[in-house]
Coordinates of N, CA and C in Angstrom, one line a residue:
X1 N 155.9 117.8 125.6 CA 155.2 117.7 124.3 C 154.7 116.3 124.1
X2 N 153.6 116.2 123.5 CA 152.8 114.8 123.6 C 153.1 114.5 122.3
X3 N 153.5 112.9 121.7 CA 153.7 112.2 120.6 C 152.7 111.8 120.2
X4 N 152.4 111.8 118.3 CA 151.2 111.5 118.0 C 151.1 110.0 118.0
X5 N 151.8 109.2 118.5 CA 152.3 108.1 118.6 C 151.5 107.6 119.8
X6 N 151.2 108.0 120.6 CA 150.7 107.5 122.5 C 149.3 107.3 121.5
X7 N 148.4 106.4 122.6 CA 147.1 106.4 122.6 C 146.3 107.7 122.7
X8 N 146.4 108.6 123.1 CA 145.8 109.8 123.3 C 146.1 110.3 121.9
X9 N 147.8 110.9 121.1 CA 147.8 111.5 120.0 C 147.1 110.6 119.0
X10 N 147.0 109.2 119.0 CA 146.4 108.4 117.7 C 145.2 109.0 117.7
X11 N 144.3 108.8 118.9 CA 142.8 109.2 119.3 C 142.5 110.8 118.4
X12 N 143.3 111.3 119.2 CA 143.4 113.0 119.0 C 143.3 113.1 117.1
X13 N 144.4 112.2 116.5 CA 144.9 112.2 115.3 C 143.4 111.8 114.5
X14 N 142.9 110.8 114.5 CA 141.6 110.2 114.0 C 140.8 110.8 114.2
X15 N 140.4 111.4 115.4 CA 139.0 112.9 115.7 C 139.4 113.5 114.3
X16 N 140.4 114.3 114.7 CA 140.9 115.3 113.3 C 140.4 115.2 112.1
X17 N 141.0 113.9 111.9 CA 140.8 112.8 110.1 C 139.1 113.0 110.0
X18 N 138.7 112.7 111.0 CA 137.0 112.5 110.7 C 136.4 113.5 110.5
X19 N 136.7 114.6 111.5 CA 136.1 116.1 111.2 C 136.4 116.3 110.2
X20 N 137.3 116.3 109.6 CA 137.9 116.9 108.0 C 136.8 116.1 107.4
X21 N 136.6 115.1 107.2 CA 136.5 114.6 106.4 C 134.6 114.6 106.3
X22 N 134.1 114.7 107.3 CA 132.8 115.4 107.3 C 132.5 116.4 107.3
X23 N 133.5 117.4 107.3 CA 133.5 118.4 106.6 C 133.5 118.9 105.3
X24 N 134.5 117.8 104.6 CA 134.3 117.9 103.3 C 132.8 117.3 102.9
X25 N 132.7 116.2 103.6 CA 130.9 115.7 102.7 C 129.9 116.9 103.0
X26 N 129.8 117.4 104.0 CA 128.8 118.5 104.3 C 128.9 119.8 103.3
X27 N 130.4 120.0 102.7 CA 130.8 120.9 102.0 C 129.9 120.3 100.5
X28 N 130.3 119.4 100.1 CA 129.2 118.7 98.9 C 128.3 118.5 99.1
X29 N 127.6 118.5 99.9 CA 126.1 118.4 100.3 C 125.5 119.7 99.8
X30 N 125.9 120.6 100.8 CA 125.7 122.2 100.9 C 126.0 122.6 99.4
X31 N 126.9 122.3 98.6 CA 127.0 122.3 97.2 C 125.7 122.1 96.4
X32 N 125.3 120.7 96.6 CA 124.1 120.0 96.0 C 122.6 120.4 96.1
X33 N 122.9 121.0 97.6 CA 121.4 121.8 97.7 C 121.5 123.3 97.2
X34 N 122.7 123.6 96.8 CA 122.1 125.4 96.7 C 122.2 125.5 95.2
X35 N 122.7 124.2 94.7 CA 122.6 124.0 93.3 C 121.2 124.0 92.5
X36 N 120.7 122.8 93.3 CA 119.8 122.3 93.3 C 118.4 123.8 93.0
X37 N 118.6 124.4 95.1 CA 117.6 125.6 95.0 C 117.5 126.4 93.9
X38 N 119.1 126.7 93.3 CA 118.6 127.7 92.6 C 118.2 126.9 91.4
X39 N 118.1 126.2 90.9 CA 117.1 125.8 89.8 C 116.0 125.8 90.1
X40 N 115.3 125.3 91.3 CA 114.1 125.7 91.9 C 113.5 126.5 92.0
X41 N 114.8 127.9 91.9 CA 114.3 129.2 92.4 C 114.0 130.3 90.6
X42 N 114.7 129.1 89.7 CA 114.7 130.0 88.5 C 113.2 129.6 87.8
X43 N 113.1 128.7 87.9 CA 111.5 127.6 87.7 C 110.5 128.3 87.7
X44 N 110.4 128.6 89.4 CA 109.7 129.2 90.4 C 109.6 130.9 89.8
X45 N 110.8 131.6 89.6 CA 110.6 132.7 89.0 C 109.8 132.9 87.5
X46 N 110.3 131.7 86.9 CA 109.7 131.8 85.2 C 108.2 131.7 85.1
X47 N 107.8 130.9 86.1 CA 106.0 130.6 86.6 C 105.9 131.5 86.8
X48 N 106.2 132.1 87.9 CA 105.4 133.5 88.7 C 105.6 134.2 87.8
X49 N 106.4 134.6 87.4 CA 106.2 136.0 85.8 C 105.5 135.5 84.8
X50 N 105.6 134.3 84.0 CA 104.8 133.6 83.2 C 102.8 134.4 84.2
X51 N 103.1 133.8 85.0 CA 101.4 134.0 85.6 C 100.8 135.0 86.2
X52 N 102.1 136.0 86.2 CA 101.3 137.6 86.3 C 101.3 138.3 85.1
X53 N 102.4 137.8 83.6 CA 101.7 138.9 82.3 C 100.9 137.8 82.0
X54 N 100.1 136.3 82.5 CA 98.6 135.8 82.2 C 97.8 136.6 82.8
X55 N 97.6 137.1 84.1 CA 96.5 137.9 84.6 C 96.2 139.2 83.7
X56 N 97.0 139.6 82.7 CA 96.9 141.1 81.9 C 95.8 140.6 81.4
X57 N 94.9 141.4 81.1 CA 93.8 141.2 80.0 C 94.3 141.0 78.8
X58 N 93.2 139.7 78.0 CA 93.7 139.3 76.7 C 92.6 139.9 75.8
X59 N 92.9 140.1 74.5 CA 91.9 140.0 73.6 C 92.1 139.0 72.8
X60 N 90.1 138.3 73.0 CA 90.1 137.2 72.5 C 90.1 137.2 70.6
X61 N 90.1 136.1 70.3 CA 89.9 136.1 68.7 C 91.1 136.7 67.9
X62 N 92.2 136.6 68.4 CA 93.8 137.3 67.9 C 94.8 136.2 68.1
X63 N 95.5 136.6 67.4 CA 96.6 135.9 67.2 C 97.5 135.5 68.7
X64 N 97.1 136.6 69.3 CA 98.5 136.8 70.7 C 97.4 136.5 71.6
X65 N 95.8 135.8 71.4 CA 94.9 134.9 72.7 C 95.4 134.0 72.4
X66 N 95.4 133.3 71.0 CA 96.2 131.8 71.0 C 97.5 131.6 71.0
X67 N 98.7 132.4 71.0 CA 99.7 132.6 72.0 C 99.4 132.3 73.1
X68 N 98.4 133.2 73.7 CA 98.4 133.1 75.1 C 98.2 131.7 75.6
X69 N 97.3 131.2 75.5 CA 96.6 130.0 75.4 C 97.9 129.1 75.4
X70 N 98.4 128.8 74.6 CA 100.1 127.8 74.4 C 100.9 128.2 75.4
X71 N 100.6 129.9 76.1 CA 101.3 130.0 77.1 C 101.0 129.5 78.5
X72 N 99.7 129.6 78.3 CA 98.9 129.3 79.7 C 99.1 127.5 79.9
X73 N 99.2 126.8 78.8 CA 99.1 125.4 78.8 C 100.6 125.3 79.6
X74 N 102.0 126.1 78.7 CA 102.9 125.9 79.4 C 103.3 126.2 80.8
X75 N 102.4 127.1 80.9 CA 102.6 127.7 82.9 C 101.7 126.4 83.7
X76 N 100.8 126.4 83.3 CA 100.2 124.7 83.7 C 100.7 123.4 84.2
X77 N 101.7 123.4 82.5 CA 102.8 122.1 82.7 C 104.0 122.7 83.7
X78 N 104.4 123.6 83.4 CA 105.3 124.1 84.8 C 104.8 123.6 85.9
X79 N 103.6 124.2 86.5 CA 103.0 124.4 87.8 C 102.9 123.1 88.3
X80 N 102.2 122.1 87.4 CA 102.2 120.5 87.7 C 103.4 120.0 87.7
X81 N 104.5 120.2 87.0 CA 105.6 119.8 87.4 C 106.4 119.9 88.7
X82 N 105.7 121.4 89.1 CA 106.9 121.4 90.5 C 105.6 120.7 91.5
X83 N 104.5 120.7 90.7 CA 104.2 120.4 92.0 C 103.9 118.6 92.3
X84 N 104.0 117.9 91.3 CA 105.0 116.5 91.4 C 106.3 116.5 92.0
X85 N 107.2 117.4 91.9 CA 108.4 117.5 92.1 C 109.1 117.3 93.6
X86 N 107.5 118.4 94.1 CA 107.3 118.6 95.8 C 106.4 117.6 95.8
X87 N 106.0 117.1 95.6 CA 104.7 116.4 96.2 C 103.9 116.4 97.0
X88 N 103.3 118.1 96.6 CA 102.9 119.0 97.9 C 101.2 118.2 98.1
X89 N 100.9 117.3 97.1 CA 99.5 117.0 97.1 C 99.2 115.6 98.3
X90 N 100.5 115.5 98.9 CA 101.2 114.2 99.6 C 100.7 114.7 101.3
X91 N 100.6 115.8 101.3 CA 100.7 116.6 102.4 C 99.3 116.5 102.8
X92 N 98.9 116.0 104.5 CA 97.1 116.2 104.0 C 96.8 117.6 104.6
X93 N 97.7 118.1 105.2 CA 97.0 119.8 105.2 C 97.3 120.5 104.5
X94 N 97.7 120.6 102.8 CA 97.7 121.0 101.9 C 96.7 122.2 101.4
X95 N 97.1 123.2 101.6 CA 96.1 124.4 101.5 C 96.5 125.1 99.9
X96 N 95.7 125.9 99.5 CA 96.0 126.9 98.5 C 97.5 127.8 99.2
X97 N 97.3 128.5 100.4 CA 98.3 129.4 100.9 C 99.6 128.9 101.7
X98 N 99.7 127.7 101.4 CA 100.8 127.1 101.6 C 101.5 126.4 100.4
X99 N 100.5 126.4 99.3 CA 100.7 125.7 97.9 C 101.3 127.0 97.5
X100 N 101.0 128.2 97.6 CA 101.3 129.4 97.2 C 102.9 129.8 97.4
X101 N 102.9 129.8 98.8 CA 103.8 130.2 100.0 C 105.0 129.1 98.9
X102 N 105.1 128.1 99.0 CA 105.9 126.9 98.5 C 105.9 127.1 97.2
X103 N 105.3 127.5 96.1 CA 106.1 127.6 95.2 C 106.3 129.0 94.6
X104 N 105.9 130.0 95.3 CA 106.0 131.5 94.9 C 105.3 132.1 94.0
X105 N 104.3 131.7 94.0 CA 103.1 131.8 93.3 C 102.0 132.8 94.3
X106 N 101.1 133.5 93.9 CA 100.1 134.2 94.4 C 99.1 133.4 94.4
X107 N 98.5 133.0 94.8 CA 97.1 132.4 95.6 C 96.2 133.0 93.7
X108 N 95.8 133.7 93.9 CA 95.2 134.3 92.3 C 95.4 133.6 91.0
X109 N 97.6 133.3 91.0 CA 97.8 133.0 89.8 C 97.4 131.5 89.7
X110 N 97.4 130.5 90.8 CA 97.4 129.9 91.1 C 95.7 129.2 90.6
X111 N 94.8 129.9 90.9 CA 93.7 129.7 90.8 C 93.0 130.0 89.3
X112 N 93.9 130.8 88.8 CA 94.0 131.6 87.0 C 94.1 130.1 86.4
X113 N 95.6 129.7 87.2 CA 96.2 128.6 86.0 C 95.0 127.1 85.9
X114 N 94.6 126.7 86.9 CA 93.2 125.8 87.4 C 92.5 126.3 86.1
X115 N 92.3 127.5 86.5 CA 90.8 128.1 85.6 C 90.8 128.1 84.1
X116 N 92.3 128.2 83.9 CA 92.9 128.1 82.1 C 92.8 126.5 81.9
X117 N 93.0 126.1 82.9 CA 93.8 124.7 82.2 C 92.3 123.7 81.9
X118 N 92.3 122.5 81.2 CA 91.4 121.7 80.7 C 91.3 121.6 81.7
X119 N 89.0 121.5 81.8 CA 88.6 120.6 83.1 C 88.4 122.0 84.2
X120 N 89.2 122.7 83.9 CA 89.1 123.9 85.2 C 88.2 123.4 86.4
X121 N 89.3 122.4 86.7 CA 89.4 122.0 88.4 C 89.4 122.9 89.2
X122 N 88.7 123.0 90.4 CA 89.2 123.8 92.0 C 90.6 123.5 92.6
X123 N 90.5 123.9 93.0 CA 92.3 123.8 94.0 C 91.6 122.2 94.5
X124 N 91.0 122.4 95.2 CA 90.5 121.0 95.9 C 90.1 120.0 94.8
X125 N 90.0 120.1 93.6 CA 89.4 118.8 93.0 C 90.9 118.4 92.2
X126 N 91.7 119.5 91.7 CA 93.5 119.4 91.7 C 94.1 118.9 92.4
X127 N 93.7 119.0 93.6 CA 94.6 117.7 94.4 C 94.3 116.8 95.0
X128 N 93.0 116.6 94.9 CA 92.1 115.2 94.7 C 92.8 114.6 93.8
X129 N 92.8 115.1 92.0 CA 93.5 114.2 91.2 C 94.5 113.4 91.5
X130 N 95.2 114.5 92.1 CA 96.8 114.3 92.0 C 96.7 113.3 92.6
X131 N 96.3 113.3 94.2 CA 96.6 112.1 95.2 C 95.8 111.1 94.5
X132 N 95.0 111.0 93.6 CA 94.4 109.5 93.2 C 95.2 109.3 92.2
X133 N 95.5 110.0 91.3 CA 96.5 109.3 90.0 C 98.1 109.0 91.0
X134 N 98.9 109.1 92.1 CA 99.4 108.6 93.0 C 99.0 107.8 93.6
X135 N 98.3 107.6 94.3 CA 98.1 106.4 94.6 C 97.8 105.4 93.8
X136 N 96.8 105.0 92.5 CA 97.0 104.3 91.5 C 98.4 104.0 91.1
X137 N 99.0 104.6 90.8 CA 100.7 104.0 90.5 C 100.9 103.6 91.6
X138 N 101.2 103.7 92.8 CA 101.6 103.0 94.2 C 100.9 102.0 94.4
X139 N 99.9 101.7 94.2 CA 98.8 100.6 94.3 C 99.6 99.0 92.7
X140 N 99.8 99.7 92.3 CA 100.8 99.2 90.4 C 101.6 98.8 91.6
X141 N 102.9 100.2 91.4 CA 104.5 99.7 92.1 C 104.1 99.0 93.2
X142 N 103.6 98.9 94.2 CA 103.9 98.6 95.8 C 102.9 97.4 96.1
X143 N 103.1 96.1 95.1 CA 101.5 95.7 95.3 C 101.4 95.2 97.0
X144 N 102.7 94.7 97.5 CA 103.0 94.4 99.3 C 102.4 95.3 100.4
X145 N 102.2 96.7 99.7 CA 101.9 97.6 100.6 C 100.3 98.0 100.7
X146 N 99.9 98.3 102.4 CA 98.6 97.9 102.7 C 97.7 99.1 102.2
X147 N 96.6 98.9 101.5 CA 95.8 100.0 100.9 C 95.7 101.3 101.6
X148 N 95.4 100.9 103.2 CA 95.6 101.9 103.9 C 96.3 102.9 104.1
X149 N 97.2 102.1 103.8 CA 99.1 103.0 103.6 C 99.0 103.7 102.5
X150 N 98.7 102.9 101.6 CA 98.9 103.9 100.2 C 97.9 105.3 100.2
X151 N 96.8 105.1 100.9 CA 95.9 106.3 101.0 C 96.7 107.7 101.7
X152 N 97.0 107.2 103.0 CA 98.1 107.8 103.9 C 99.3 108.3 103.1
X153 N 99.9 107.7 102.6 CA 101.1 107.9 101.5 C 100.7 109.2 100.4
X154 N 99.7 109.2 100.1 CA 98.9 109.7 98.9 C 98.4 111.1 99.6
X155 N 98.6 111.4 100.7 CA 98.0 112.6 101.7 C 96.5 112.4 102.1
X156 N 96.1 111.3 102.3 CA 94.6 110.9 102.7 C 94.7 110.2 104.5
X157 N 94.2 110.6 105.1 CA 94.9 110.3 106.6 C 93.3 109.3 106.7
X158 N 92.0 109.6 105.9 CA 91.0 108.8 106.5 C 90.7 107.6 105.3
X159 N 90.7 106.8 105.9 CA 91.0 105.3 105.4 C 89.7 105.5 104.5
X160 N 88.3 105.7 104.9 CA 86.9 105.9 104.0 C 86.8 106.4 103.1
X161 N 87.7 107.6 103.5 CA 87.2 108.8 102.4 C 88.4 108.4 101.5
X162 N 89.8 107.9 101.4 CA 90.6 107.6 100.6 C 89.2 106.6 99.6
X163 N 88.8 105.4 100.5 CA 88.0 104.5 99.4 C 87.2 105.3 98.5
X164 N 86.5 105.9 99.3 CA 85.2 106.8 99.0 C 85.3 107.5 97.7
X165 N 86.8 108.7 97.6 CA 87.4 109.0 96.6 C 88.1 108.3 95.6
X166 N 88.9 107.4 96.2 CA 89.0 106.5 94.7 C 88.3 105.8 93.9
X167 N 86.7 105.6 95.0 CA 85.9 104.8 93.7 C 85.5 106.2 92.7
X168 N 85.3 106.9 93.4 CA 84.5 108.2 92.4 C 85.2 108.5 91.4
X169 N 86.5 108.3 91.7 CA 87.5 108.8 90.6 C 87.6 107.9 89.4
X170 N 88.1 106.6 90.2 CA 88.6 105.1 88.9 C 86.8 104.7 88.9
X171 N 86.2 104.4 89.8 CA 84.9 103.8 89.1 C 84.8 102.3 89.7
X172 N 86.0 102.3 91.1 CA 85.8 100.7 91.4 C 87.0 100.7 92.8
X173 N 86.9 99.6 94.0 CA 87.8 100.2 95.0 C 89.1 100.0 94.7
X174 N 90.2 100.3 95.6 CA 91.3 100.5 95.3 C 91.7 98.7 95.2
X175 N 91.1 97.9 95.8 CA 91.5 96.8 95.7 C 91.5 95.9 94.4
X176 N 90.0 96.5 94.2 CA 89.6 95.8 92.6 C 90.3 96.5 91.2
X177 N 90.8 98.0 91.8 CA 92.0 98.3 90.9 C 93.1 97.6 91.0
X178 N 94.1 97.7 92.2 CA 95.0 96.3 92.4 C 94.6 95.4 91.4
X179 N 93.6 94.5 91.7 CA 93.7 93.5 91.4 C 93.4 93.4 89.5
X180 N 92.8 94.5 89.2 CA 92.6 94.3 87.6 C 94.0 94.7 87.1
X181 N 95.0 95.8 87.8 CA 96.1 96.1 87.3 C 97.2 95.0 87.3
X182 N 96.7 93.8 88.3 CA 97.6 92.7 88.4 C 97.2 91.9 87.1
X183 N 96.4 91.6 87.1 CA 96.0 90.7 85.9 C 96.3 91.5 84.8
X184 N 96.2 92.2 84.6 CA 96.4 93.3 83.2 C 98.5 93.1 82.9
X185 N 98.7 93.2 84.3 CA 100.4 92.6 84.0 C 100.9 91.4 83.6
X186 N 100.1 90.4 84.2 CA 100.2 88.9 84.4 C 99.6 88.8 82.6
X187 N 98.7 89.0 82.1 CA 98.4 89.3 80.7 C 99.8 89.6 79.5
X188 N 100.4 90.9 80.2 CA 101.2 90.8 79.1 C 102.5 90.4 79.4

């Protein structure tokens, strides 16, 4: 019979200790994410039913279109929220049917909520915004980090077209935003 005492039982004894004990973190981990999903998944459920009784026909000029309307804003602020949440606009192969697929949404409702909401953006000019109002704040927080990067960061993999699009958007390059946002700090 082997003593847990010898170099071999210490060894043996300490494996043990460790497994346990990464088994309990993994046990909390596994906790945290399925906690987590299902809030994701209840979110995800209240949108997609919120955005299939939107697709029912409304009648306009009633009381229950401007209901609807307060509803549609809130399925909107949902929809933008998870999709900050994921930061699916981060992604540069970001498609409608993977924007779909990921938040459980129909490709239709998806394109409804665009078409309700102020501005009725395309999917593509929705996540144009997104990644330029992102990278403006990262361009703010990160002033160390290379423009380039922040484009990349932002889901823009081509250095030009990141410029190209941020001037169209702010009205000036990403640098000369930096730099007005610096001074605008240094100001107050």
């Amino acid at each position: 019979m082997m003593s847990i005492f010898t170099p071999v039982g210490i060894l043996l004894t300490v494996v043990i200790i460790a497994l346990l004990i990464s088994l309990v973190v993994m046990l909390r981990i596994s906790t945290k994410v399925t906690n987590n999903n299902a809030r994701l998944i209840d979110e995800m459920a209240q949108l997609s039913q919120s955005a299939r009784r939107q697709e029912e026909p409304q009648k306009l000029g009633t009381a229950e279109s401007t209901a609807t309307a307060q509803q549609n804003g809130d399925q909107f602020s949902l929809f933008d929220r998870q999709m900050d949440e994921h930061r699916l606009y981060c992604q540069p192969d970001i498609d409608l049917k993977t924007t779909s697929q990921t938040l459980g949404l129909t490709q239709r409702s998806i394109l409804q909520l665009l078409k309700d909401s102020e501005g009725s953006p395309t999917f593509t000019e929705y996540i144009a915004h997104k990644r330029m109002t992102y990278a403006s704040q990262l361009l703010k927080e990160k002033p160390n980090w290379n423009i380039d990067a922040i484009g990349r960061e932002a889901g823009i993999m081509s250095d030009a077209t990141f410029r190209r699009l941020f001037r169209k958007h702010f009205g000036m390059s990403p640098s000369e935003y930096r730099e007005k946002n610096r001074s605008v700090i240094i100001i107050h």
